[in-house]
XYZ file of C-alpha atoms in Angstrom:
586
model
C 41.405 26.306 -30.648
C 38.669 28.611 -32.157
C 37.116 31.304 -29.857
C 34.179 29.411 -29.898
C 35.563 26.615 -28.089
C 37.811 28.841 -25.790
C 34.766 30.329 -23.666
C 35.522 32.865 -21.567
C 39.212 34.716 -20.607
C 38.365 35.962 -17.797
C 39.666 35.092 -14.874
C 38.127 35.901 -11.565
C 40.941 35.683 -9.873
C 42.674 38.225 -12.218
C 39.539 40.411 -13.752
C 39.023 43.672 -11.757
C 35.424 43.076 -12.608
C 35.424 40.577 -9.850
C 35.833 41.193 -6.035
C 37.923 39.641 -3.900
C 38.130 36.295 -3.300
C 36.885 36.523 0.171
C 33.943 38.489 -1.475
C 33.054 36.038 -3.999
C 33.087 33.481 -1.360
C 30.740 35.359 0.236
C 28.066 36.193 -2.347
C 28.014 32.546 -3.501
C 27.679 31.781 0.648
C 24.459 33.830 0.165
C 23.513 31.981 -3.098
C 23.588 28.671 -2.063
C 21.931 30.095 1.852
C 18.906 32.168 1.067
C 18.046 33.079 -2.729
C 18.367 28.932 -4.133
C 17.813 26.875 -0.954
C 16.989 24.195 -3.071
C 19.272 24.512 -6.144
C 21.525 22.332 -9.068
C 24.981 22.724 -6.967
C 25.914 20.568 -4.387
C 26.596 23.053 -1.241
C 29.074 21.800 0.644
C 30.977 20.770 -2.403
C 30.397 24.124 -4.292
C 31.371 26.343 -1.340
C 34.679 24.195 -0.584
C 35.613 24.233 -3.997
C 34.922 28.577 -4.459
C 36.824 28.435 -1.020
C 39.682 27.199 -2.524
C 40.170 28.344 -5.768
C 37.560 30.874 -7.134
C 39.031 29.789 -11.133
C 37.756 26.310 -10.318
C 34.415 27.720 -11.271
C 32.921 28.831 -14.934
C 33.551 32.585 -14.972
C 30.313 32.706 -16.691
C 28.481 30.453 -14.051
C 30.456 32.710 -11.422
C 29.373 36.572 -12.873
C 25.977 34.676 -13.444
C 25.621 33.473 -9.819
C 26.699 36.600 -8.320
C 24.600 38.890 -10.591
C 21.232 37.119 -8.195
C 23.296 37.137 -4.591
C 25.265 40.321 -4.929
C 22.206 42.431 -4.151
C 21.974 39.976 -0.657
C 25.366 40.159 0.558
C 26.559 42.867 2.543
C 30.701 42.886 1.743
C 29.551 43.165 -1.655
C 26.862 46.226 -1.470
C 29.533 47.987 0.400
C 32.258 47.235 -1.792
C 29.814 49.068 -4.918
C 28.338 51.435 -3.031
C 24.614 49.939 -3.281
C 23.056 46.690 -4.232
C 22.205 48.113 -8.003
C 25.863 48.892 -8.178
C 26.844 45.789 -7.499
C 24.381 43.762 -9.057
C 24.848 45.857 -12.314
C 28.553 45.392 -12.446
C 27.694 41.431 -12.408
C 25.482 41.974 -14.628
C 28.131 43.620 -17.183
C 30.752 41.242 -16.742
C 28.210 38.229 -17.404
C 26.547 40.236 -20.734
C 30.233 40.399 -21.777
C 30.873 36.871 -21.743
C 27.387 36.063 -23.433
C 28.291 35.895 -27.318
C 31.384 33.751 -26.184
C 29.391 31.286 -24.219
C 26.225 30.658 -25.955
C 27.157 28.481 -28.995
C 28.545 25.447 -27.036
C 25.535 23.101 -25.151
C 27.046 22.339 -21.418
C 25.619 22.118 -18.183
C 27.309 24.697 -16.717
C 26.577 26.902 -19.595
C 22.894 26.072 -18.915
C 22.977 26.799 -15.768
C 24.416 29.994 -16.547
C 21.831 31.106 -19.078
C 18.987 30.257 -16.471
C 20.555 32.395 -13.641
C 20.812 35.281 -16.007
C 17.572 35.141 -16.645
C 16.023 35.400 -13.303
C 18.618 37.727 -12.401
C 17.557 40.054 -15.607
C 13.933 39.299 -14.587
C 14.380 40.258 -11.052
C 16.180 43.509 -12.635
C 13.364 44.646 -14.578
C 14.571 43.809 -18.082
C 12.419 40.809 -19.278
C 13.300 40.902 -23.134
C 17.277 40.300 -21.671
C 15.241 37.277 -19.322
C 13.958 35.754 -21.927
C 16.096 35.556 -24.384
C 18.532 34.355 -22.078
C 16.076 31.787 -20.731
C 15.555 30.891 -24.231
C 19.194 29.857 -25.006
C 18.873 27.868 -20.909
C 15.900 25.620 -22.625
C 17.326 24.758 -25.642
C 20.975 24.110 -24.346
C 18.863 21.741 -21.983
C 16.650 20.256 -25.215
C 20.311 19.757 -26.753
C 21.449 18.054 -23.470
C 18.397 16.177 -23.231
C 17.958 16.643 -19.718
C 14.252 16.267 -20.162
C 14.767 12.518 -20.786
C 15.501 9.762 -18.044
C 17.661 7.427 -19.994
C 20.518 11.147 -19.694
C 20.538 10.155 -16.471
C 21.272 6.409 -16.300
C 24.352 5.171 -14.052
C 26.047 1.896 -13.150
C 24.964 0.165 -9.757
C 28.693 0.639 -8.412
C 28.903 4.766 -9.685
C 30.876 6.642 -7.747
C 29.734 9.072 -5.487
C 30.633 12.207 -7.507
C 28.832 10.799 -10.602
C 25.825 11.069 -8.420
C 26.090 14.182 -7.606
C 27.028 15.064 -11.177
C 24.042 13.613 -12.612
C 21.164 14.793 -10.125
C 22.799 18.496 -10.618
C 22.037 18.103 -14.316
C 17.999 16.324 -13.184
C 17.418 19.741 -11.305
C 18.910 21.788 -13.651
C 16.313 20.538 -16.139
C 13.635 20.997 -12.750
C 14.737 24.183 -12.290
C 14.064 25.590 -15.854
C 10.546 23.910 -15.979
C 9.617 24.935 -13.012
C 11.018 28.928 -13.385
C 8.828 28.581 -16.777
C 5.689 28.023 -14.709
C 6.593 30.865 -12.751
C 6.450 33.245 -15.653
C 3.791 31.501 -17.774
C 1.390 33.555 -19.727
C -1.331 32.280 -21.986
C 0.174 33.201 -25.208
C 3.432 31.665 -23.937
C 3.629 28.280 -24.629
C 5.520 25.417 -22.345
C 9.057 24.611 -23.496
C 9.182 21.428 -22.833
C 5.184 19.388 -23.864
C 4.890 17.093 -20.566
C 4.015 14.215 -22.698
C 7.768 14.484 -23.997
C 9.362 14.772 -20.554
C 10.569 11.198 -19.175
C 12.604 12.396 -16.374
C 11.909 11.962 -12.613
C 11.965 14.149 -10.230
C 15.014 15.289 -7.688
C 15.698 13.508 -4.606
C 15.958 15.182 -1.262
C 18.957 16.878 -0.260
C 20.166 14.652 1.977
C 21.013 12.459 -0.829
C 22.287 14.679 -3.107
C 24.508 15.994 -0.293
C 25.966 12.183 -0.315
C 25.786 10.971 -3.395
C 22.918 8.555 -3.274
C 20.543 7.467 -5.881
C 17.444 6.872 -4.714
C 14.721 4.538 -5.972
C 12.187 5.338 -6.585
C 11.826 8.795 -7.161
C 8.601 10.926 -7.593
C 7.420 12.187 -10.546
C 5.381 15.053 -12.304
C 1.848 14.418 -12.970
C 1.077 14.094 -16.921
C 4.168 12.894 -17.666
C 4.836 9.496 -19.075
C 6.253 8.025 -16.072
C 2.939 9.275 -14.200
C 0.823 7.908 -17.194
C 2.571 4.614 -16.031
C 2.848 4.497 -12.295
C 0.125 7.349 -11.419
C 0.837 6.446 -7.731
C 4.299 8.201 -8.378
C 2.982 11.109 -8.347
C 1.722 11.626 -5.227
C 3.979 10.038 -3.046
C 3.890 10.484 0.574
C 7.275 10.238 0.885
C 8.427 12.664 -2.087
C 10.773 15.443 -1.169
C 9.933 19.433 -0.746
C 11.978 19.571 -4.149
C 9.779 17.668 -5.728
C 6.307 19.225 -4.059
C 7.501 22.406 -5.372
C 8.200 21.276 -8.832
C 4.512 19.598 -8.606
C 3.120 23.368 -7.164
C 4.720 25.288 -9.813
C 3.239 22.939 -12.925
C -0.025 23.542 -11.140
C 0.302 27.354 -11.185
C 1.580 27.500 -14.607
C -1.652 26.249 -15.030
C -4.082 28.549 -13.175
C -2.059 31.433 -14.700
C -2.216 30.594 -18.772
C -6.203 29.952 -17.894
C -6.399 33.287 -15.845
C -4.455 35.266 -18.385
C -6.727 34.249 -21.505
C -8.936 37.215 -22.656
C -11.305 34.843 -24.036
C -12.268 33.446 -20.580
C -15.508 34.198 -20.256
C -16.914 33.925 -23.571
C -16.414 30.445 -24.109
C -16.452 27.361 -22.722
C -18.468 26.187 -20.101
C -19.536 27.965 -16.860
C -17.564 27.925 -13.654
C -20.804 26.028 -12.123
C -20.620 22.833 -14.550
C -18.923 19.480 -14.017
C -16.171 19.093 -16.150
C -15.672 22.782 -16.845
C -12.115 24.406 -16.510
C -12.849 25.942 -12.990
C -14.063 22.760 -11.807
C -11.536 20.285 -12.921
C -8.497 22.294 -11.992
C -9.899 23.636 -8.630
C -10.214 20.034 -7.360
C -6.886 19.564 -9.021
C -5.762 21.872 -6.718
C -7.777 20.452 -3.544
C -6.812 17.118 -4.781
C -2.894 18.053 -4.611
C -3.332 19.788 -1.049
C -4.974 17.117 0.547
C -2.219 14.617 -0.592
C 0.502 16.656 0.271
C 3.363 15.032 2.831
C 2.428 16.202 6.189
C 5.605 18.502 6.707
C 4.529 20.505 3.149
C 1.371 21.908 4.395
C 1.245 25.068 5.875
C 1.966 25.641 9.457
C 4.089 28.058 12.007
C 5.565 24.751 13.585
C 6.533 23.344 9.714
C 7.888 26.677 8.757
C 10.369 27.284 11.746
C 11.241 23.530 10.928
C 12.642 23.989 7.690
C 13.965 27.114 9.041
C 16.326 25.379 10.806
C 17.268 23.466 7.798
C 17.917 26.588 6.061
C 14.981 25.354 3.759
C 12.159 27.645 4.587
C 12.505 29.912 1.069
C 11.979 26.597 -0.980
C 9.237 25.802 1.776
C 7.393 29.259 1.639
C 7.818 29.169 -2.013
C 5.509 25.651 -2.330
C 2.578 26.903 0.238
C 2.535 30.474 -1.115
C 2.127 29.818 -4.660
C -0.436 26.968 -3.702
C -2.184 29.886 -2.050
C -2.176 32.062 -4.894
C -3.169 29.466 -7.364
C -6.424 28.966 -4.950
C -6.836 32.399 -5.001
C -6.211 33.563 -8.903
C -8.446 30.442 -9.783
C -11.100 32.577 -7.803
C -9.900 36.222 -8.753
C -10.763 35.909 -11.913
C -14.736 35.804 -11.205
C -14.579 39.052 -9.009
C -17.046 41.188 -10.603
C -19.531 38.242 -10.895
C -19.237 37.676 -6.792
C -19.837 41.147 -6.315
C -22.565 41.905 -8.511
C -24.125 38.740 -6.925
C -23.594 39.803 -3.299
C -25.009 43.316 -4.538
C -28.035 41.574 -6.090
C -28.939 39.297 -3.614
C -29.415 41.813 -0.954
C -31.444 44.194 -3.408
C -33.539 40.300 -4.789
C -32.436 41.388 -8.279
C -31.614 38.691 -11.047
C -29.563 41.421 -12.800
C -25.879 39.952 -12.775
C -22.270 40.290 -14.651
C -23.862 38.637 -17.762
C -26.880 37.100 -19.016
C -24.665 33.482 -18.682
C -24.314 34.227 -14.890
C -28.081 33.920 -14.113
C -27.827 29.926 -14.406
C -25.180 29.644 -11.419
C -27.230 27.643 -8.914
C -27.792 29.826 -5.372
C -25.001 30.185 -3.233
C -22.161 29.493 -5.919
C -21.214 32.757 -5.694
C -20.970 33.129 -2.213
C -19.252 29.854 -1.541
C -16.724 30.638 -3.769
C -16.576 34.835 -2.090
C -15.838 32.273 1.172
C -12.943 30.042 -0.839
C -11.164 32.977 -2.059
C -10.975 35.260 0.719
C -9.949 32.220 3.303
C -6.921 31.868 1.096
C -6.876 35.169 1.442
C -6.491 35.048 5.417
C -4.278 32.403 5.355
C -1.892 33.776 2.565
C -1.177 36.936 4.885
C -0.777 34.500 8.298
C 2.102 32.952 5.867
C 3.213 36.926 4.743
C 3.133 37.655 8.576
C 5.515 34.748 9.803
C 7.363 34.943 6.650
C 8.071 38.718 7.923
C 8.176 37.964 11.253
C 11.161 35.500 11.040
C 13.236 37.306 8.096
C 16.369 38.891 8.648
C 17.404 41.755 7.755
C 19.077 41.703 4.084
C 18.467 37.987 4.179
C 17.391 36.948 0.135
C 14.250 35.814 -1.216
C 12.817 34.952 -4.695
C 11.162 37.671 -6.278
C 7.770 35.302 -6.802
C 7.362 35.762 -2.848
C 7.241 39.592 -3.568
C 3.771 38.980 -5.881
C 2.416 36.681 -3.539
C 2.510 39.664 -0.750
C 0.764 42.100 -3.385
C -1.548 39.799 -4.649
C -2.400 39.324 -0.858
C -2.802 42.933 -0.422
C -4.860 44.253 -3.785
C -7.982 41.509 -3.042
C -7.792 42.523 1.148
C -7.810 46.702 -0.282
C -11.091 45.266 -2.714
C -12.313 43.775 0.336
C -11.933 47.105 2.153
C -13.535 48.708 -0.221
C -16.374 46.595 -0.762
C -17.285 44.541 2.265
C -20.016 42.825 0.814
C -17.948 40.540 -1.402
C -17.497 38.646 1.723
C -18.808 40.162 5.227
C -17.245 37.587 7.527
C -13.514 38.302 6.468
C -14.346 42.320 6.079
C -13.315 43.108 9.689
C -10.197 41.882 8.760
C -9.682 43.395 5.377
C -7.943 46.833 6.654
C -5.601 45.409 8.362
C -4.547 42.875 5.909
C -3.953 45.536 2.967
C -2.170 47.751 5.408
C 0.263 45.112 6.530
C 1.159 43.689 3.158
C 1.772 47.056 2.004
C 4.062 47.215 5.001
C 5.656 44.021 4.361
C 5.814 45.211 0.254
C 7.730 48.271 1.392
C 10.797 46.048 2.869
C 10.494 43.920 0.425
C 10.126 45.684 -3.279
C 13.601 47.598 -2.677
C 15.734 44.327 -3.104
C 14.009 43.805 -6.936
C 13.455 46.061 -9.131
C 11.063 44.510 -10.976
C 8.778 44.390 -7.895
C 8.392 47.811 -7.835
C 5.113 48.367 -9.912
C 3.727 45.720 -7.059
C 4.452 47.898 -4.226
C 3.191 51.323 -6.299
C 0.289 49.368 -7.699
C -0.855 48.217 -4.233
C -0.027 51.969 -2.675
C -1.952 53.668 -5.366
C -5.238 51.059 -4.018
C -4.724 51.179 -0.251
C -3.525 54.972 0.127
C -6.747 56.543 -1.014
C -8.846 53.886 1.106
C -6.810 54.890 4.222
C -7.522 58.776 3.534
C -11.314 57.956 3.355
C -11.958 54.933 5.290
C -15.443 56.329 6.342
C -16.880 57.941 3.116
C -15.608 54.675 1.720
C -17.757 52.149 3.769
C -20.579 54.181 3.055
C -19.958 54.528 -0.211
C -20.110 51.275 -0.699
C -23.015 50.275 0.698
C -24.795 53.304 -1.129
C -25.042 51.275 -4.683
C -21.656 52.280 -5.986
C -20.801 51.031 -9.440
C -18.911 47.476 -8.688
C -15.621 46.947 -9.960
C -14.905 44.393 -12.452
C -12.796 41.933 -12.035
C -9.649 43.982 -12.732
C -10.907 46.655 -9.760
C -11.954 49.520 -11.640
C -15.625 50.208 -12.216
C -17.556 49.274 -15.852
C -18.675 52.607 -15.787
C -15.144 54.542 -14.659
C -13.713 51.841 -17.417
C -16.149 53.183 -20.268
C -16.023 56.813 -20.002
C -12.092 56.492 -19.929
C -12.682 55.364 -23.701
C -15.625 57.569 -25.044
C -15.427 60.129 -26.618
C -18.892 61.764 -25.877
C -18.007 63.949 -22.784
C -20.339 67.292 -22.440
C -18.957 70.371 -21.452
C -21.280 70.230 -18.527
C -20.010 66.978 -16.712
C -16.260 68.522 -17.055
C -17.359 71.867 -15.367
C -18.967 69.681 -12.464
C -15.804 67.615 -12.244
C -13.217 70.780 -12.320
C -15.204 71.808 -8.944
C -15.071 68.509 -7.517
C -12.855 67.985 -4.195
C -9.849 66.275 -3.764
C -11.563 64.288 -1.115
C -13.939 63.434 -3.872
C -11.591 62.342 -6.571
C -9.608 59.934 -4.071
C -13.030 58.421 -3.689
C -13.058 57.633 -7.481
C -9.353 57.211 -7.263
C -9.990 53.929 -5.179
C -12.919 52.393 -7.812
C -10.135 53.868 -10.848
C -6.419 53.490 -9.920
C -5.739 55.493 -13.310
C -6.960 58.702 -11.535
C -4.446 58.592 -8.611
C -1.799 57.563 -11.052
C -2.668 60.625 -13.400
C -2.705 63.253 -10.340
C 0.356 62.052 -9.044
C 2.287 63.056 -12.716
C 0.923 65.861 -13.102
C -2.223 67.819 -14.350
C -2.634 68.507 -18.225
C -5.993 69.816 -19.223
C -9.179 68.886 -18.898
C -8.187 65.058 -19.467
C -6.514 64.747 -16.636
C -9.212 65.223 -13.932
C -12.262 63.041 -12.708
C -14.381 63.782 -15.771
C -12.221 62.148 -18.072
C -12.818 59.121 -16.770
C -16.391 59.576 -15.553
C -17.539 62.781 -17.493
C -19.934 60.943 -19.919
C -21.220 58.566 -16.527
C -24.577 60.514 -17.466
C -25.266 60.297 -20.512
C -23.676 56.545 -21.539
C -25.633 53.523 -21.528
C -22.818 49.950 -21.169
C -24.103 47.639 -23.135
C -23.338 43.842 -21.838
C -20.792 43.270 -24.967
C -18.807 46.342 -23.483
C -18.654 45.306 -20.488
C -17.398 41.924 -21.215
C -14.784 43.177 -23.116
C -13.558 46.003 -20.055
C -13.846 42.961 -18.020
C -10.372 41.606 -16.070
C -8.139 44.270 -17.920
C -6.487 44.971 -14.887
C -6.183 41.643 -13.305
C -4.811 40.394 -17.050
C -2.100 43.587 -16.901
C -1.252 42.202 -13.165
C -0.453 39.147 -14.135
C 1.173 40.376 -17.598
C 3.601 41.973 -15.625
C 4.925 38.957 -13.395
C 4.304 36.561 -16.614
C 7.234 38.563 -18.883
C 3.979 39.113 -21.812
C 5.312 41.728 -24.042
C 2.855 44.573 -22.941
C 4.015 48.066 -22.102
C 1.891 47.979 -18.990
C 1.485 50.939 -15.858
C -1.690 52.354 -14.011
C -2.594 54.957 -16.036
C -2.225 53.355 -19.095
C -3.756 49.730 -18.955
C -6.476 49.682 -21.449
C -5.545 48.832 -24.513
C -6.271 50.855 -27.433
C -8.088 53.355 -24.964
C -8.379 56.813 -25.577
């Protein structure tokens, strides 16, 4: 037999890369428990048959699985010495095995490839992800998991066959949706919905037993939608298949939020039929036809807690929220400019195009996205509230906290975007910060989250007073990515007089943690370390006097923040950080 068709030779019940076989049992206890609540392997099955025989599983599938769970299960963490240790050694093993498993198409080898990726993701290494991701999808294309008719069976099939074929449906599910997840404009889908035929999973009671159901839901702008549109929104559809249905729709809102051509063309957020319009009642649309037990609640939430469901639960109404709430972000300088201008009666605004939006747009949409605001940290709160300690979570949970957190600190800082919620805005930002902090440890990748949202909220707590004021004394608004046109423009000229530098050398550190909140680059740079003159306040303000920011300039400063934000959860290939977020900046 050639080595290709051999796989792997390792043995996990003979490799001292593996742990014991109580151990293993453990970490894929964890697996199945709290990371994938909803997952491709049958439970009960799965655990019985690692319980039994830990060779009875792929080695690769094994290292794979354990490389996510390892960092969530105690025996394990102890056994390394930490939860990098023993996520890295997983991580080794499975890297090992790679060249041996990737050139034969099976499902367990798909599976494989798609937990390596999220666990590389989660690890900070997205190049590894998605690669790895890449060889999941195509195995899958190869499979042709994407099409219905792979998943056919006789009336009498046994049980097992079932089982064996819905693993292989949400396998396929699984990939799409992690996709959506990680979308970025300039990534494209893998799998065009007008070539997908499948249907989606059935609820977990089933799959526990072996029952196909008819009929099943299915994804909107697929084929079998195109035909039976009613399909889609099903009031009887399982979670599974809500969050498959959430996930499309954020894969959505994030491509459109991450395109840097936005706001020069295309139609206006304010017009029928634009973008905005169509996919924000998408998005009310899908809410308001949501089963009953999918909205958000307290009372649903401890419900599918005691299913052991309420990851896969949090993980639909959370990403719902941010989708409301991205759709929104993206317009942030235009609501502030407008809630600046209407108290002053000034027409001046973002743009020239913004001057058509009819009167109260703005602030009806300020409302929209700071409600979602409000009720995405009552989610955070329980979500906190009711986690235990070392219990796992998806890492997507981890940017719904900080996304949660950066809008409440802009809120903070500039109470006029939407004076009803303000009150509350503190106390939000300090919270998910505090959440963030328990939270970022457990993924690495999560950690420019947690220091992002520090590097807002710490300077706002030191000067909570001089900031309210500030604001309300005609500061220069941020743009949509939170730092200031004007901080934004002097970071790139060129033009900076000796004067303004010997004004800024003398300024106090009170008074560059003021700037430091409007320019997170500045707190960034005096944390590392001072170099020169280009490392204090005038070298991102010194030529504040003397330059004039044209409307072309600041449409193209515009969002550079948000779009490095959501770069860094979307796996773009950008070398992103604080200090260093404009692109070709000086």
């Amino acid at each position: 037999m050639s080595r290709r068709r051999q796989g792997s030779s390792v043995s996990p019940s003979s490799s001292p890369c593996f742990p014991s076989h109580e151990d293993i049992v453990a970490g894929c206890r964890s697996f199945v428990t709290s990371y994938f609540q909803l997952g491709f392997l049958p439970k009960a099955i799965f655990i019985e048959a690692i319980s039994r025989n830990a060779s009875s599983i792929s080695p690769f599938l094994l290292s794979c699985i354990l490389c996510i769970s390892a960092r969530f299960t105690p025996s394990l963490v102890q056994r390394y010495g930490s939860s990098e240790r023993a996520t890295e050694n997983f991580l080794r093993l499975a890297r090992m095995m790679v060249p041996t498993e990737m050139y034969e198409p099976s499902l367990e080898r798909t599976q494989a490839f798609f937990l390596l990726a999220i666990a590389e993701w989660g690890n900070g290494d997205k190049d590894r992800s998605s690669v790895n991701m890449g060889v999941a999808v195509r195995m899958a294309s190869m499979l042709k998991l994407h099409r219905e008719e792979s998943y056919l069976l006789p009336p009498d099939a046994a049980a097992e066959q079932v089982i064996r074929a819905e693993s292989a449906r949400r396998t396929f599910w699984m990939i799409h949706s992690q996709e959506n997840l990680h979308a970025g404009y300039s990534s494209p889908a893998p799998f065009p919905l007008e070539d997908i035929t499948a249907r989606l999973p059935c609820d977990e009671h089933d799959f526990a037993f072996g029952v196909n159901p008819t009929p099943r839901s299915v994804l909107p702008g697929t084929l079998p939608a195109q035909l039976h549109p009613d399909s889609a929104k099903s009031p009887n559809r399982c979670l599974f298949a809500t969050l498959i249905q959430s996930h499309n729709l954020w894969g959505q809102v994030a491509r459109r939020a991450c395109r840097s051509d936005l706001k020069t063309h295309g139609t206006e957020p304010w017009e029928t039929g634009s973008e905005y319009q169509v996919l924000t009642e998408e998005l009310r649309r899908f809410e308001a036809e949501m089963p009953e037990r999918h909205r958000w609640s307290a009372w649903n939430l401890r419900g599918w807690r005691s299913e052991q469901l309420h990851l896969a639960y949090l993980a639909v109404v959370m990403v719902l929220r941010v989708s409301n709430i991205v759709e929104r972000r993206i317009y942030l300088d235009e609501i502030l400019l407008s809630a600046n201008n209407a108290d002053n009666n000034n027409d001046i605004t973002a743009s020239p195009k913004t001057r058509g939006a009819p009167d109260g747009f703005w602030r009806a949409m300020a409302d929209e996205l700071f409600a979602g605001v409000v009720e995405l940290h009552e989610q955070i709160d329980a979500f906190a509230a009711l986690r235990t300690r070392g219990e796992g979570f998806p890492a997507i949970l981890v940017f719904c906290v900080y996304i949660c957190g950066s809008l409440a600190s802009y809120l903070w800082r500039y109470p006029q975007l939407c004076p009803r919620v303000a009150p509350e805005a503190e106390g939000i930002s300090l919270r998910c910060l505090q959440v963030l902090g328990d939270l970022h440890q457990a993924w690495p990748t999560s950690t420019r989250w947690q220091q992002g949202l520090q590097q807002i909220a710490s300077p706002l707590s030191a000067t909570s007073g001089s900031s309210q004021s500030g604001s309300a004394s005609g500061d220069s608004p941020p743009t949509s990515c939170g730092t200031s046109v004007r901080s934004a423009y002097s970071a790139r000229s060129n033009n900076k007089s000796s004067q303004s530098r010997e004004m800024f050398k003398e300024a106090s550190p009170t008074a560059a943690l003021e700037e430091s909140i409007i320019d997170p680059r500045l707190t960034a740079s005096m944390q590392n370390g001072a170099k020169g003159d280009d490392v204090t306040a005038a070298s991102f303000w010194g030529a504040n006097e003397t330059a004039q920011v044209s409307s072309g300039d600041a449409e193209a400063l515009s969002n550079e923040l948000f779009e490095a934000e959501m770069r860094n959860l979307l796996s773009e290939d950008v070398q992103f950080g604080w200090l260093d977020f404009e692109h070709g900046g000086d």
